[in-house]
CSV table of N, CA and C and ligand atoms in Angstrom, one decimal:
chain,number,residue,atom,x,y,z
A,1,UNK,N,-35.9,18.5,-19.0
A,1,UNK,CA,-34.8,18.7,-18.0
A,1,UNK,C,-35.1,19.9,-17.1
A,2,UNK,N,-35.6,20.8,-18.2
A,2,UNK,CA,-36.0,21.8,-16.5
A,2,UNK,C,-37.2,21.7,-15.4
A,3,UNK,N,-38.3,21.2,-16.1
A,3,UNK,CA,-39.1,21.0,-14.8
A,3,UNK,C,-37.9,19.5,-14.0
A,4,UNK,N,-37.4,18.6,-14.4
A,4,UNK,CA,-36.7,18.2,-13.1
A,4,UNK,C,-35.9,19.3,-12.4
A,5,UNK,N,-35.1,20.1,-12.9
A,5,UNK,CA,-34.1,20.6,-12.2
A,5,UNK,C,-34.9,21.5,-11.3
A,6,UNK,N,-36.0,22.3,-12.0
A,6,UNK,CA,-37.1,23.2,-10.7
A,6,UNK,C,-37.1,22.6,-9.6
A,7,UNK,N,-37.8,21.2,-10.0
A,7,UNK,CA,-38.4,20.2,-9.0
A,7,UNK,C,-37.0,20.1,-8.0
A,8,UNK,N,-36.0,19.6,-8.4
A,8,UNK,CA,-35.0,19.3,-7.3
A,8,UNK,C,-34.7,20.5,-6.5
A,9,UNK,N,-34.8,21.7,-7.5
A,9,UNK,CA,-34.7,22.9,-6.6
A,9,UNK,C,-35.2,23.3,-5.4
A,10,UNK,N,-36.8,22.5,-5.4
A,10,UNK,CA,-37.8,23.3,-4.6
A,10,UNK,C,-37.4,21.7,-3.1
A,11,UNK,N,-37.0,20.7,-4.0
A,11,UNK,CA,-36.4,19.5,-2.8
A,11,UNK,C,-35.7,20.0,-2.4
A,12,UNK,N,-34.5,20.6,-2.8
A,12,UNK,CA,-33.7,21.3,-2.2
A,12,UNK,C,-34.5,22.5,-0.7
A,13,UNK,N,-34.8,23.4,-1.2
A,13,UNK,CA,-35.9,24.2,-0.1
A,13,UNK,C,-36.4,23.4,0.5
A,14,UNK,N,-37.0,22.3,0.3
A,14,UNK,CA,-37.6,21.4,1.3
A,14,UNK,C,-37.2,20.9,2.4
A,15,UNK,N,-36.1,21.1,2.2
A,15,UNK,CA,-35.2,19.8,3.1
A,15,UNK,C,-34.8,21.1,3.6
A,16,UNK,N,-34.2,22.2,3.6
A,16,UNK,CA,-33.9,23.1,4.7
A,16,UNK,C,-34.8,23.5,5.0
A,17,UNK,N,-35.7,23.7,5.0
A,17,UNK,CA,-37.0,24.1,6.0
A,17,UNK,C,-37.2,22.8,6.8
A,18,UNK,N,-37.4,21.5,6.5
A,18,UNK,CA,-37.7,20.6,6.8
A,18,UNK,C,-36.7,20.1,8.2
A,19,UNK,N,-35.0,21.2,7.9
A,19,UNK,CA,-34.1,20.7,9.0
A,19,UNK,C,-34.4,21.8,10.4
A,20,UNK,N,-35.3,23.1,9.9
A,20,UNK,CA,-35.5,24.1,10.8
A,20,UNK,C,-36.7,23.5,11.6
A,21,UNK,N,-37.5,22.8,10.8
A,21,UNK,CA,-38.8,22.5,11.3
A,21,UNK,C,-38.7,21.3,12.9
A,22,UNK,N,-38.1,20.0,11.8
A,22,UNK,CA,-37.5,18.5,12.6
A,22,UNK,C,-36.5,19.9,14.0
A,23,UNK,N,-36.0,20.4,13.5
A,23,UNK,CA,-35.3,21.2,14.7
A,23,UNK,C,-36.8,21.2,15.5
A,24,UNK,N,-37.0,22.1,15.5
A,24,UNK,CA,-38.1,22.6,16.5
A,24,UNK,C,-39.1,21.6,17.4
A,25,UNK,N,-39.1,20.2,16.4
A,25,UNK,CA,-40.3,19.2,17.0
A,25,UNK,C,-38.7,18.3,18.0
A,26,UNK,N,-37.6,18.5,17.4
A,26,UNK,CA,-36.8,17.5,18.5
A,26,UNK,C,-36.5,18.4,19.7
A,27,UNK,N,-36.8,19.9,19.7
A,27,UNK,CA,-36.6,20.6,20.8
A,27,UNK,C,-37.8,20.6,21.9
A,28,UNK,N,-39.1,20.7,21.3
A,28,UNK,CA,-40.1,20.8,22.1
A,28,UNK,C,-41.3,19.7,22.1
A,29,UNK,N,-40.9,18.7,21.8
A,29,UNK,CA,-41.7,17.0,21.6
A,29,UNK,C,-41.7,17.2,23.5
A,30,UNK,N,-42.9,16.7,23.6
A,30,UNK,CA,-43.6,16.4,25.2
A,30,UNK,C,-43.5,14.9,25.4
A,31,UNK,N,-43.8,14.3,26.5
A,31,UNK,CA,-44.4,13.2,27.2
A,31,UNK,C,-43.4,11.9,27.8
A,32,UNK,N,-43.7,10.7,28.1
A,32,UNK,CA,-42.9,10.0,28.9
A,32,UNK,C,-41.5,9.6,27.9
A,33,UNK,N,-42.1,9.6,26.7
A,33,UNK,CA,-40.6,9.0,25.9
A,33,UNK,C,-40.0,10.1,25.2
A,34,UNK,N,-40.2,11.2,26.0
A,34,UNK,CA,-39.3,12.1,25.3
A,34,UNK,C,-37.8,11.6,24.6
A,35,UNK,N,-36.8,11.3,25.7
A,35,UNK,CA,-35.9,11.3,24.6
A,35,UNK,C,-35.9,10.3,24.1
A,36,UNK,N,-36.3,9.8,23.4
A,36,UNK,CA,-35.9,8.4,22.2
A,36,UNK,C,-36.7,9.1,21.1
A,37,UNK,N,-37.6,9.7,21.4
A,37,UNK,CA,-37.9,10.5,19.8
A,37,UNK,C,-37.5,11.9,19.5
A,38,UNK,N,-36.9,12.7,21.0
A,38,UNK,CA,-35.9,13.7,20.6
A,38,UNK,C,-34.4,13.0,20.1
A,39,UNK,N,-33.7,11.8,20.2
A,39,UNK,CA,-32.7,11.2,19.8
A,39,UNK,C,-33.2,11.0,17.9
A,40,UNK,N,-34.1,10.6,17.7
A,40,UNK,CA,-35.1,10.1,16.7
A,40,UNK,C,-34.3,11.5,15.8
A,41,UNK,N,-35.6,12.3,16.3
A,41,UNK,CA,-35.2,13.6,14.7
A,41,UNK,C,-34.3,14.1,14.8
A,42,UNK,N,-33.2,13.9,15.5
A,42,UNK,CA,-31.6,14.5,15.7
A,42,UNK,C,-31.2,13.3,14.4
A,43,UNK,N,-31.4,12.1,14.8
A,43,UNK,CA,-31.2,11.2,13.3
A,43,UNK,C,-31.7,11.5,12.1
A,44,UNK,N,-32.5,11.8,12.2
A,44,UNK,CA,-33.5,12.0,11.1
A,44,UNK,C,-33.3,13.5,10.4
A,45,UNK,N,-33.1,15.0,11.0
A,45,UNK,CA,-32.7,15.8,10.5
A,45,UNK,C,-31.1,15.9,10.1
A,46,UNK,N,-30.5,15.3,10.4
A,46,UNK,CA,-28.6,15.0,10.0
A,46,UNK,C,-28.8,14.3,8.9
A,47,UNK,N,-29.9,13.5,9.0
A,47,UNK,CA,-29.3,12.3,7.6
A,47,UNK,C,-30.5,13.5,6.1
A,48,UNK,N,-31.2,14.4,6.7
A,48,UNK,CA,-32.5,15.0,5.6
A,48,UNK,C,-30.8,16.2,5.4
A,49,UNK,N,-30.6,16.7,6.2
A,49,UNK,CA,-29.0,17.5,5.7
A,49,UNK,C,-28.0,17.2,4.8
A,50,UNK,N,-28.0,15.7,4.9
A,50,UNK,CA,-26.7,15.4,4.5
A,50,UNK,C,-27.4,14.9,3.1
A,51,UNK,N,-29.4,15.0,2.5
A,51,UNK,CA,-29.6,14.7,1.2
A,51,UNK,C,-29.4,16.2,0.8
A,52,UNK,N,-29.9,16.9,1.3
A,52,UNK,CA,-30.0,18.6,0.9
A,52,UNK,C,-28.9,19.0,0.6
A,53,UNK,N,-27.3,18.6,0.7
A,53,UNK,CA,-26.5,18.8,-0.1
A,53,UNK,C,-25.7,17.8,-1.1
A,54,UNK,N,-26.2,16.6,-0.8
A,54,UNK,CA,-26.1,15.9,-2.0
A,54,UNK,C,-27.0,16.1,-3.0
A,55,UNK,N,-28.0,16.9,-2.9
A,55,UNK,CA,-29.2,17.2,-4.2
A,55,UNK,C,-28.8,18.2,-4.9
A,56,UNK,N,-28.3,19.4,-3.8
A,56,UNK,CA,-27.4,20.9,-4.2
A,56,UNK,C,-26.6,20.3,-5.4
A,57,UNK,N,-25.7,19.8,-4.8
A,57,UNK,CA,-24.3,19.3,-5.9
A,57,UNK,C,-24.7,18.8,-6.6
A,58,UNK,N,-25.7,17.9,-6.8
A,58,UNK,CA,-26.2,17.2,-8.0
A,58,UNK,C,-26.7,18.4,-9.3
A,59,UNK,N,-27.5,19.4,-8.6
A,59,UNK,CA,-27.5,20.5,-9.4
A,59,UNK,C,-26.9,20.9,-10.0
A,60,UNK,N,-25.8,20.9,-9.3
A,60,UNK,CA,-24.1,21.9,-9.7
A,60,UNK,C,-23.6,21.2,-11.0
A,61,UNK,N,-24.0,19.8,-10.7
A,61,UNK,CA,-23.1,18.5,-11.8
A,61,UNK,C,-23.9,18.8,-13.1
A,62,UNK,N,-25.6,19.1,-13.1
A,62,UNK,CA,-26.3,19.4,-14.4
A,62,UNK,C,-26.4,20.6,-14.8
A,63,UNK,N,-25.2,22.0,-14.5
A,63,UNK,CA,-25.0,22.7,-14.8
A,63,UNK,C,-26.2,24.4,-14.0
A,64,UNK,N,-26.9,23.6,-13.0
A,64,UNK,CA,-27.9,24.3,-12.6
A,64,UNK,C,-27.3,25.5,-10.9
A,65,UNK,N,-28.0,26.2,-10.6
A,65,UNK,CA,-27.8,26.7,-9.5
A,65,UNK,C,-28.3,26.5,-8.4
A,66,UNK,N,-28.1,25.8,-7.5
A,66,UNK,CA,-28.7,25.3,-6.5
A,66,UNK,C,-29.8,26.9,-5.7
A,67,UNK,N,-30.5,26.7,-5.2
A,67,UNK,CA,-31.0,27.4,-4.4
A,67,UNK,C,-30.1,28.0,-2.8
A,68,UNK,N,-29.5,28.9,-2.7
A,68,UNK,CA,-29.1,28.7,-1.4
A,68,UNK,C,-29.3,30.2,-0.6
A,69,UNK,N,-30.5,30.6,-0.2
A,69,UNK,CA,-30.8,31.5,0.7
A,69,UNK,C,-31.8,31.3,1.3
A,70,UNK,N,-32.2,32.1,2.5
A,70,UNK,CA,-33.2,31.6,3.7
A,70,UNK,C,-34.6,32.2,2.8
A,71,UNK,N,-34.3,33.2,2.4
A,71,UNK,CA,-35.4,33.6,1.5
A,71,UNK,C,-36.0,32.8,-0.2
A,72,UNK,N,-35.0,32.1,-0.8
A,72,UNK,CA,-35.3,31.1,-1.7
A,72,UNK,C,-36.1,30.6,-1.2
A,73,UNK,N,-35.4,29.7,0.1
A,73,UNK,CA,-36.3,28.7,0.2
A,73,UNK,C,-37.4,28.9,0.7
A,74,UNK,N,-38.1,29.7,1.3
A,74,UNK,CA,-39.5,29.9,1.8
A,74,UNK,C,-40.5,30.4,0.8
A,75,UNK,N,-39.8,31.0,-0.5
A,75,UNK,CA,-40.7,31.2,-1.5
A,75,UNK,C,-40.9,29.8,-2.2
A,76,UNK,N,-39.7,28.8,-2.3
A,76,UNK,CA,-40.3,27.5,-3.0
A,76,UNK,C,-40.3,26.1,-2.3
A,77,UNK,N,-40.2,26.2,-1.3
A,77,UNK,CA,-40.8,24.9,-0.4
A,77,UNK,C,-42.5,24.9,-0.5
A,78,UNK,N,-42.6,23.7,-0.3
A,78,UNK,CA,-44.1,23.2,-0.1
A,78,UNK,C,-44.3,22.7,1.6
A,79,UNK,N,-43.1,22.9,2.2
A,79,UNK,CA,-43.7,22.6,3.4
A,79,UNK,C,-44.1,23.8,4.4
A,80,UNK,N,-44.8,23.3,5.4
A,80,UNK,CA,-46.0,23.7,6.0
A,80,UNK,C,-44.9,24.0,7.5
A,81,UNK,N,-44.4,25.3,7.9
A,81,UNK,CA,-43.6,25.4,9.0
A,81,UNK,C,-44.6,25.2,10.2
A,82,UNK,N,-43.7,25.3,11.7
A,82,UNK,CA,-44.7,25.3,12.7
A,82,UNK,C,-44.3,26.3,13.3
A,83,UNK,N,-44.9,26.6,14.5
A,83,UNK,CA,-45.2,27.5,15.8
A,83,UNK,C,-44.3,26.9,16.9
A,84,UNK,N,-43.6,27.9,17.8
A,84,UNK,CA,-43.0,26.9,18.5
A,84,UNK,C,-43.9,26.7,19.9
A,85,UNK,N,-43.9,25.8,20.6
A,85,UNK,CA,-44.9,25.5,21.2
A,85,UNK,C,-44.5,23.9,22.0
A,86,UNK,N,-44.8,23.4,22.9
A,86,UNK,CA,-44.9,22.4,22.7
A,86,UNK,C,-45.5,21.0,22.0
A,87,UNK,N,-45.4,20.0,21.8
A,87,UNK,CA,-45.9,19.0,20.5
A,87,UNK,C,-45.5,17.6,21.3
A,88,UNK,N,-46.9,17.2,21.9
A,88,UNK,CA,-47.2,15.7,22.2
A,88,UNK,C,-46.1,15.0,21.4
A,89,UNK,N,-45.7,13.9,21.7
A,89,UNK,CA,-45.3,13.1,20.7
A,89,UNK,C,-45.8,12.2,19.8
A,90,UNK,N,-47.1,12.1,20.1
A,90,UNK,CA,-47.9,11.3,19.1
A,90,UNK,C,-48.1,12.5,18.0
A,91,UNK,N,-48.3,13.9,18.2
A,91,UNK,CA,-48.8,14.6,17.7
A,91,UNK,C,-47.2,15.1,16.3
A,92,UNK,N,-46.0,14.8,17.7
A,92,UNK,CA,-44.9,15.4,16.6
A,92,UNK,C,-44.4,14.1,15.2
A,93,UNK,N,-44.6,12.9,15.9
A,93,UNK,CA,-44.4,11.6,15.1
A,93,UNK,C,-45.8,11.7,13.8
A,94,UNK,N,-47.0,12.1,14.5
A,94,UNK,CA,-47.7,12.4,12.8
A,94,UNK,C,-47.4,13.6,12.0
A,95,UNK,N,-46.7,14.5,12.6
A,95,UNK,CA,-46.1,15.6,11.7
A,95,UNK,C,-45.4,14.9,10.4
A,96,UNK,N,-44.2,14.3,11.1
A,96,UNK,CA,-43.2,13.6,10.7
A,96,UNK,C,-43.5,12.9,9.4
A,97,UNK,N,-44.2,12.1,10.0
A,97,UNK,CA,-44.7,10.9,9.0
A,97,UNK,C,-45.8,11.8,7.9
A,98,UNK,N,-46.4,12.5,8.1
A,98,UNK,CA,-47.0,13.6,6.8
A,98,UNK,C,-45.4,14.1,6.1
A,99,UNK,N,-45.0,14.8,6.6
A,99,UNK,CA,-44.2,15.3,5.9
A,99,UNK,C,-43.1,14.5,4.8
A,100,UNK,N,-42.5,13.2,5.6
A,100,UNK,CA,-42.2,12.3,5.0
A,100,UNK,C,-42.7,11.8,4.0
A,101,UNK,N,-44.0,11.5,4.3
A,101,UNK,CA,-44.9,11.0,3.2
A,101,UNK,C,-45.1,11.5,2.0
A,102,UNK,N,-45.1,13.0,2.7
A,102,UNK,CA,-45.4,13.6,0.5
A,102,UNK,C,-44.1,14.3,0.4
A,103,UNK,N,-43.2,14.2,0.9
A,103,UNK,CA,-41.5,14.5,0.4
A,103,UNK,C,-41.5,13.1,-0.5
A,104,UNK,N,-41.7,11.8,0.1
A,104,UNK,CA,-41.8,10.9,-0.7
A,104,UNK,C,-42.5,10.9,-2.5
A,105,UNK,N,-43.7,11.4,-2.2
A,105,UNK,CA,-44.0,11.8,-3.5
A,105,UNK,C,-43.4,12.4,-4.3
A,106,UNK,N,-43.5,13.4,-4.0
A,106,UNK,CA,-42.2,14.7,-4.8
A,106,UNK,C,-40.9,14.4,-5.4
A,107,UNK,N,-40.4,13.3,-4.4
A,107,UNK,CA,-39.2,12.8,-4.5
A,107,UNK,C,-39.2,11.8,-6.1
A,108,UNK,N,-39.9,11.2,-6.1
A,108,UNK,CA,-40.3,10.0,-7.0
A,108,UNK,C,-41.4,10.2,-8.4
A,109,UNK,N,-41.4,12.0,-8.1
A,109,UNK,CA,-42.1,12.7,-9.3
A,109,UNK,C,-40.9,13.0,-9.6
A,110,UNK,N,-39.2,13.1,-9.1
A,110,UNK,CA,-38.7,13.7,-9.3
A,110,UNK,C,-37.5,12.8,-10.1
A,111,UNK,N,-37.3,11.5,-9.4
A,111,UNK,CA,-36.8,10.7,-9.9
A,111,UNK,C,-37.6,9.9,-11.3
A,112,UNK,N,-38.9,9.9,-11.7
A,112,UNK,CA,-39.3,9.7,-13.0
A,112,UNK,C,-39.0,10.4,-14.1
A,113,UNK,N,-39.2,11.7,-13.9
A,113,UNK,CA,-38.8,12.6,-14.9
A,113,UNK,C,-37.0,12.6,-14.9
A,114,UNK,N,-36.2,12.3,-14.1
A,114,UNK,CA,-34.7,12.1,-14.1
A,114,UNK,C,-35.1,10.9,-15.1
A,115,UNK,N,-35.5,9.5,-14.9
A,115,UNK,CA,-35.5,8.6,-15.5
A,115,UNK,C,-36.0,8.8,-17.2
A,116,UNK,N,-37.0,9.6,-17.3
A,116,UNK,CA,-37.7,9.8,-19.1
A,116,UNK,C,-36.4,10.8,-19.6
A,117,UNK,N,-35.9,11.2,-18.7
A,117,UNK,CA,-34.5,12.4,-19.6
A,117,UNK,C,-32.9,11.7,-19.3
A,118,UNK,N,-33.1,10.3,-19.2
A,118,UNK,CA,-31.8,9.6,-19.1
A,118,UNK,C,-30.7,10.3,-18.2
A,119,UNK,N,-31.4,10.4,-16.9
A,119,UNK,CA,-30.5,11.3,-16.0
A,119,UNK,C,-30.4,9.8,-15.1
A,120,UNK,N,-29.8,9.1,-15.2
A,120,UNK,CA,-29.2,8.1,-14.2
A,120,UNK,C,-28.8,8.4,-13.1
A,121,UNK,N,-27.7,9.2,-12.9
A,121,UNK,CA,-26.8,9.6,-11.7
A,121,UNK,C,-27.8,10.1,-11.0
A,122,UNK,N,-29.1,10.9,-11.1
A,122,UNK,CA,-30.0,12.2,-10.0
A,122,UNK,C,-31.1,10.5,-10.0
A,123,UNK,N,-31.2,9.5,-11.0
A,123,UNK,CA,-32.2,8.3,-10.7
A,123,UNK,C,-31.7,7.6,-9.4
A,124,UNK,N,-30.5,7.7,-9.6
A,124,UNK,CA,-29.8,6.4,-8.2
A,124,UNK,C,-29.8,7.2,-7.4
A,125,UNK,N,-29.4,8.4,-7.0
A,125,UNK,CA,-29.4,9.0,-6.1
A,125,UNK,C,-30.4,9.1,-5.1
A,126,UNK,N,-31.5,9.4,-5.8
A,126,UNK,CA,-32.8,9.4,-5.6
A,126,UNK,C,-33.7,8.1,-4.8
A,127,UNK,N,-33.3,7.1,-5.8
A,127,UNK,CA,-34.0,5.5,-5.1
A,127,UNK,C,-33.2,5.6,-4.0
A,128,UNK,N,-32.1,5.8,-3.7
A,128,UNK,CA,-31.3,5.7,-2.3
A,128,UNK,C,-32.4,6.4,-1.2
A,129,UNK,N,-32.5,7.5,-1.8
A,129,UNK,CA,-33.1,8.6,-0.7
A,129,UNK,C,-34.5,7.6,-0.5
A,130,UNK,N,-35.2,7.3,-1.4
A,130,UNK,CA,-36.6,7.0,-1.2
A,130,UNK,C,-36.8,5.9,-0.1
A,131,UNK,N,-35.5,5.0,-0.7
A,131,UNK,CA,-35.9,3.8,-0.2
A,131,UNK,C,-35.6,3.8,1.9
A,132,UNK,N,-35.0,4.8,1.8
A,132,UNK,CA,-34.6,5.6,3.2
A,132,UNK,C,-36.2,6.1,3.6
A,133,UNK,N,-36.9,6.8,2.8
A,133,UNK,CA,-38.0,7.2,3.6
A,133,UNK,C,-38.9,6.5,3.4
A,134,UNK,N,-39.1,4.9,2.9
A,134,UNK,CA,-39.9,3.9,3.0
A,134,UNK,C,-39.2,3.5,4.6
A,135,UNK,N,-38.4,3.8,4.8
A,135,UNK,CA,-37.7,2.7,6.1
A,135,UNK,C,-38.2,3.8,7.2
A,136,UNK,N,-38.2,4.9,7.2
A,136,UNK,CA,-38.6,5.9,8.4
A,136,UNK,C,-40.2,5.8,8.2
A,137,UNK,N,-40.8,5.6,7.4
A,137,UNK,CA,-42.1,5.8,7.3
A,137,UNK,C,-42.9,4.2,7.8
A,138,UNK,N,-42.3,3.3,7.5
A,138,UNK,CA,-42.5,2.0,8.2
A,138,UNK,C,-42.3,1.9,10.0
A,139,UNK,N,-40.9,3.1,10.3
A,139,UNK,CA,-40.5,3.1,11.9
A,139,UNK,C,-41.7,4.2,12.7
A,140,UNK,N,-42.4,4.8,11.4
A,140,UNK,CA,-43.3,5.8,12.5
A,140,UNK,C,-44.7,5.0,12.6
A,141,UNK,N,-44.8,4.3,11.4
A,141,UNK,CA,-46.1,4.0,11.8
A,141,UNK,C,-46.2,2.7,12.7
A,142,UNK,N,-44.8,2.1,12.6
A,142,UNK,CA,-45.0,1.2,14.1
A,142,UNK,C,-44.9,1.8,15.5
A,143,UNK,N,-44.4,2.8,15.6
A,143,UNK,CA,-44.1,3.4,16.7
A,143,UNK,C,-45.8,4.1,17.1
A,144,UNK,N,-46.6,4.4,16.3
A,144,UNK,CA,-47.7,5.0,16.9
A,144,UNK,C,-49.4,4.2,16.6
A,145,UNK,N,-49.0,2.9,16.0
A,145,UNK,CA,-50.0,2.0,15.9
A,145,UNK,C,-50.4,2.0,17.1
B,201,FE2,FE1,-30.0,18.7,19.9
């Protein structure tokens, strides 16, 4: 139970770095379809907010302490911040989709070990989330085929 609860700790930091970052690419995404993929990660960073405190509380429910400072999280996120700058949109849509992609992993390292320690509640929780970033991860790669 404690490497899951680490683990959700560091999803936790993930996802707020992840909402500062999606900030930055829906601010300065370039080219003709700007806004439908600045509308895009305004969707997409609301709904990664609204797991980042359902994961918190989840914490709270297994007796743990969520992570909650700017400094936590930058010591235990795994993600990779950016520059602010402008960002093609093919270039911010493959950001996206990497980052998605191995949040996905992490996520489902994270939900197995919930599952071998009979943690059902953080398991359902969890397949919810995933099955959400199979659905965004199918919309990016049609979008830049
Ligand atoms: Fe905005």
């Amino acid at each position: 139970m404690e490497k899951q609860k680490k683990l959700m700790n560091q999803y936790v930091a993930d996802l707020a770095v992840l909402n500062v970052k999606f900030h930055n690419l829906h601010w300065n995404v370039t080219g003709e379809i700007f806004k439908p993929v600045h509308e895009y990660l305004e969707e997409l960073y609301d709904e990664l907010f609204e797991y980042y405190d359902e994961v918190a509380e989840r914490l709270k429910m297994l007796g743990e302490f969520p992570l909650a400072s700017m400094r936590s999280y930058l010591e235990a996120t795994n993600v990779e911040e950016l520059t602010d700058r402008d960002y093609p949109y093919e270039e911010a849509y493959k950001i996206v989709k990497d980052d998605i992609e191995s949040l996905r992993e992490r996520v489902t390292e994270i939900r197995n070990l919930a599952d071998d320690n009979g943690d059902f509640g953080t398991v359902a929780m969890l397949e919810d989330q995933i099955a959400e970033f199979d659905k965004q991860i199918w919309f990016l790669e049609q979008t830049v085929k």
